[in-house]
Amino acid sequence: MADHLTDSCIFCKIIRGDLPSYAFLDINPLSDGHALVIPKYHAEFFHQLPEDHLADILPLAKKIAVASGLDQYNLLQNNGPMAHQVVKHVHFHIIPKPNAEEGLGVGWPQKQVEKEDFAIILSKIKEKL
Ligand code: 5GP
Ligand code: ZN
């Protein structure tokens, strides 16, 4: 699984020196224990990951969430610069939320959608499944 890595990517460099595990602390955390879980496969986006690498990630993310010892946390995965992705190697953030000030702050600008528009959106997605 470790054969699809690059020399130019900071996260590929990190996992080269790390045996079976691929979780580490974020260098600029939003809260203490903010960790990253990454596949040992260089892909920029979530949807580009092969299924076997995808399947490895969530059990490890769960372990890290449990080990962080807090029952409130966010699991975050950004794709593309507008979606706040900076490092172009797929990564999942596990961000403890110990109090209102620390951890992830989430903007959630909800829209009202007409029933007919919901149907159109849903059918467009279904066509591509
Ligand atoms: P993104 O915004 O791409 O979802 O998040 C990238 C995260 O990677 C940031 O939270 C940033 O602090 C972290 N990061 C970037 N470079 C390094 C590094 O060299 N080492 C570690 N441990 N974290 C990094
Ligand atoms: Zn990489």
mmCIF file of C-alpha atoms and ligand atoms in Angstrom:
data_model
loop_
_atom_site.group_PDB
_atom_site.id
_atom_site.type_symbol
_atom_site.label_atom_id
_atom_site.label_comp_id
_atom_site.label_asym_id
_atom_site.label_seq_id
_atom_site.Cartn_x
_atom_site.Cartn_y
_atom_site.Cartn_z
ATOM 1 C CA MET A 1 0.000 0.000 0.000
ATOM 2 C CA ALA A 2 2.939 2.352 0.479
ATOM 3 C CA ASP A 3 4.053 2.328 -3.139
ATOM 4 C CA HIS A 4 1.952 5.200 -4.429
ATOM 5 C CA LEU A 5 3.784 8.107 -2.810
ATOM 6 C CA THR A 6 5.466 11.218 -4.228
ATOM 7 C CA ASP A 7 8.704 13.046 -3.363
ATOM 8 C CA SER A 8 7.134 16.492 -3.602
ATOM 9 C CA CYS A 9 4.225 16.164 -1.172
ATOM 10 C CA ILE A 10 4.777 17.016 2.518
ATOM 11 C CA PHE A 11 2.320 14.333 3.662
ATOM 12 C CA CYS A 12 3.965 11.652 1.468
ATOM 13 C CA LYS A 13 7.256 12.547 3.164
ATOM 14 C CA ILE A 14 5.693 12.157 6.609
ATOM 15 C CA ILE A 15 4.291 8.677 5.924
ATOM 16 C CA ARG A 16 7.480 7.343 4.373
ATOM 17 C CA GLY A 17 9.033 7.292 7.831
ATOM 18 C CA ASP A 18 5.994 5.878 9.592
ATOM 19 C CA LEU A 19 5.262 2.148 9.686
ATOM 20 C CA PRO A 20 1.711 0.819 9.451
ATOM 21 C CA SER A 21 0.011 3.829 10.921
ATOM 22 C CA TYR A 22 -0.780 7.079 9.257
ATOM 23 C CA ALA A 23 -2.095 9.352 11.965
ATOM 24 C CA PHE A 24 -0.185 12.281 13.391
ATOM 25 C CA LEU A 25 -0.812 15.560 15.190
ATOM 26 C CA ASP A 26 -1.576 18.672 13.160
ATOM 27 C CA ILE A 27 1.341 21.109 13.344
ATOM 28 C CA ASN A 28 -1.000 24.115 13.876
ATOM 29 C CA PRO A 29 -3.898 22.605 15.853
ATOM 30 C CA LEU A 30 -7.339 24.124 16.365
ATOM 31 C CA SER A 31 -7.388 22.386 19.766
ATOM 32 C CA ASP A 32 -5.073 20.085 21.744
ATOM 33 C CA GLY A 33 -5.032 16.639 20.123
ATOM 34 C CA HIS A 34 -6.092 17.865 16.658
ATOM 35 C CA ALA A 35 -4.903 14.947 14.525
ATOM 36 C CA LEU A 36 -4.724 14.058 10.858
ATOM 37 C CA VAL A 37 -5.366 10.629 9.375
ATOM 38 C CA ILE A 38 -4.053 10.110 5.865
ATOM 39 C CA PRO A 39 -3.860 7.250 3.372
ATOM 40 C CA LYS A 40 -0.481 5.880 2.327
ATOM 41 C CA TYR A 41 -1.443 6.728 -1.211
ATOM 42 C CA HIS A 42 -0.955 10.070 -2.868
ATOM 43 C CA ALA A 43 -4.278 11.390 -4.116
ATOM 44 C CA GLU A 44 -5.372 14.997 -3.976
ATOM 45 C CA PHE A 45 -9.088 14.340 -3.543
ATOM 46 C CA PHE A 46 -11.204 11.924 -1.522
ATOM 47 C CA HIS A 47 -12.953 10.581 -4.642
ATOM 48 C CA GLN A 48 -9.611 9.633 -6.216
ATOM 49 C CA LEU A 49 -8.724 7.147 -3.472
ATOM 50 C CA PRO A 50 -8.922 3.421 -4.189
ATOM 51 C CA GLU A 51 -11.485 1.608 -2.022
ATOM 52 C CA ASP A 52 -8.923 -0.394 -0.009
ATOM 53 C CA HIS A 53 -7.224 2.795 1.161
ATOM 54 C CA LEU A 54 -10.602 4.364 1.938
ATOM 55 C CA ALA A 55 -11.603 1.360 3.979
ATOM 56 C CA ASP A 56 -8.485 1.687 6.164
ATOM 57 C CA ILE A 57 -9.072 5.273 7.140
ATOM 58 C CA LEU A 58 -12.282 5.343 9.183
ATOM 59 C CA PRO A 59 -11.355 2.626 11.710
ATOM 60 C CA LEU A 60 -8.134 4.517 12.434
ATOM 61 C CA ALA A 61 -10.013 7.821 12.683
ATOM 62 C CA LYS A 62 -12.325 6.160 15.220
ATOM 63 C CA LYS A 63 -9.344 4.960 17.294
ATOM 64 C CA ILE A 64 -7.874 8.453 17.340
ATOM 65 C CA ALA A 65 -11.237 9.981 18.294
ATOM 66 C CA VAL A 66 -11.571 7.547 21.214
ATOM 67 C CA ALA A 67 -7.952 8.107 22.281
ATOM 68 C CA SER A 68 -8.454 11.867 22.346
ATOM 69 C CA GLY A 69 -10.634 11.218 25.418
ATOM 70 C CA LEU A 70 -13.273 13.838 24.618
ATOM 71 C CA ASP A 71 -16.803 13.021 23.602
ATOM 72 C CA GLN A 72 -17.232 16.100 21.422
ATOM 73 C CA TYR A 73 -15.199 16.492 18.273
ATOM 74 C CA ASN A 74 -15.456 17.141 14.525
ATOM 75 C CA LEU A 75 -14.303 14.904 11.706
ATOM 76 C CA LEU A 76 -13.441 17.100 8.736
ATOM 77 C CA GLN A 77 -12.196 16.354 5.242
ATOM 78 C CA ASN A 78 -11.631 19.222 2.793
ATOM 79 C CA ASN A 79 -11.453 18.910 -1.004
ATOM 80 C CA GLY A 80 -10.196 21.810 -3.118
ATOM 81 C CA PRO A 81 -8.966 25.291 -2.189
ATOM 82 C CA MET A 82 -12.451 26.864 -1.975
ATOM 83 C CA ALA A 83 -13.330 24.074 0.439
ATOM 84 C CA HIS A 84 -10.293 25.022 2.567
ATOM 85 C CA GLN A 85 -7.926 22.294 1.369
ATOM 86 C CA VAL A 86 -4.318 23.473 1.610
ATOM 87 C CA VAL A 87 -2.316 20.226 1.540
ATOM 88 C CA LYS A 88 -3.040 18.311 -1.661
ATOM 89 C CA HIS A 89 -2.907 14.838 -0.146
ATOM 90 C CA VAL A 90 -6.239 13.474 1.134
ATOM 91 C CA HIS A 91 -6.509 13.897 4.894
ATOM 92 C CA PHE A 92 -9.148 13.609 7.590
ATOM 93 C CA HIS A 93 -8.989 15.996 10.532
ATOM 94 C CA ILE A 94 -10.058 14.757 13.968
ATOM 95 C CA ILE A 95 -10.591 17.944 15.937
ATOM 96 C CA PRO A 96 -11.487 17.758 19.622
ATOM 97 C CA LYS A 97 -14.116 20.311 20.712
ATOM 98 C CA PRO A 98 -13.297 20.850 24.399
ATOM 99 C CA ASN A 99 -15.228 24.108 24.729
ATOM 100 C CA ALA A 100 -17.021 26.760 22.658
ATOM 101 C CA GLU A 101 -13.831 28.703 21.895
ATOM 102 C CA GLU A 102 -11.405 25.928 20.880
ATOM 103 C CA GLY A 103 -11.691 23.398 18.068
ATOM 104 C CA LEU A 104 -13.537 23.820 14.803
ATOM 105 C CA GLY A 105 -15.760 26.853 14.275
ATOM 106 C CA VAL A 106 -18.329 26.063 11.606
ATOM 107 C CA GLY A 107 -20.110 28.498 9.301
ATOM 108 C CA TRP A 108 -23.381 26.861 8.224
ATOM 109 C CA PRO A 109 -25.181 29.189 5.787
ATOM 110 C CA GLN A 110 -28.389 27.242 5.235
ATOM 111 C CA LYS A 111 -30.667 27.933 2.246
ATOM 112 C CA GLN A 112 -34.364 27.437 1.671
ATOM 113 C CA VAL A 113 -34.932 25.105 -1.306
ATOM 114 C CA GLU A 114 -38.241 24.675 -3.132
ATOM 115 C CA LYS A 115 -39.641 21.118 -3.289
ATOM 116 C CA GLU A 116 -39.367 21.033 -7.114
ATOM 117 C CA ASP A 117 -35.716 22.075 -6.959
ATOM 118 C CA PHE A 118 -34.967 19.281 -4.486
ATOM 119 C CA ALA A 119 -36.389 16.786 -6.990
ATOM 120 C CA ILE A 120 -34.205 18.177 -9.804
ATOM 121 C CA ILE A 121 -31.066 18.114 -7.669
ATOM 122 C CA LEU A 122 -31.785 14.561 -6.522
ATOM 123 C CA SER A 123 -32.453 13.231 -10.009
ATOM 124 C CA LYS A 124 -29.206 14.773 -11.339
ATOM 125 C CA ILE A 125 -27.239 12.989 -8.620
ATOM 126 C CA LYS A 126 -29.089 9.692 -9.182
ATOM 127 C CA GLU A 127 -28.266 9.803 -12.905
ATOM 128 C CA LYS A 128 -24.564 9.708 -12.062
ATOM 129 C CA LEU A 129 -24.662 6.997 -9.388
HETATM 130 P P1 5GP B 1 -6.331 21.434 5.057
HETATM 131 O O1 5GP B 1 -6.688 22.882 5.198
HETATM 132 O O2 5GP B 1 -5.537 21.143 3.806
HETATM 133 O O3 5GP B 1 -7.526 20.530 5.225
HETATM 134 O O4 5GP B 1 -5.422 21.123 6.307
HETATM 135 C C1 5GP B 1 -4.043 20.888 6.236
HETATM 136 C C2 5GP B 1 -3.550 20.767 7.668
HETATM 137 O O5 5GP B 1 -2.243 20.237 7.634
HETATM 138 C C3 5GP B 1 -3.468 22.109 8.401
HETATM 139 O O6 5GP B 1 -4.298 22.054 9.573
HETATM 140 C C4 5GP B 1 -1.988 22.253 8.743
HETATM 141 O O7 5GP B 1 -1.778 22.808 10.014
HETATM 142 C C5 5GP B 1 -1.461 20.816 8.647
HETATM 143 N N1 5GP B 1 -0.085 20.705 8.196
HETATM 144 C C6 5GP B 1 0.469 21.297 7.114
HETATM 145 N N2 5GP B 1 1.771 20.943 6.986
HETATM 146 C C7 5GP B 1 2.033 20.086 8.018
HETATM 147 C C8 5GP B 1 3.214 19.377 8.434
HETATM 148 O O8 5GP B 1 4.283 19.455 7.845
HETATM 149 N N3 5GP B 1 3.098 18.598 9.528
HETATM 150 C C9 5GP B 1 1.931 18.467 10.227
HETATM 151 N N4 5GP B 1 1.927 17.655 11.293
HETATM 152 N N5 5GP B 1 0.799 19.126 9.866
HETATM 153 C C10 5GP B 1 0.850 19.926 8.778
HETATM 154 ZN ZN ZN B 2 1.242 12.901 -0.834
#
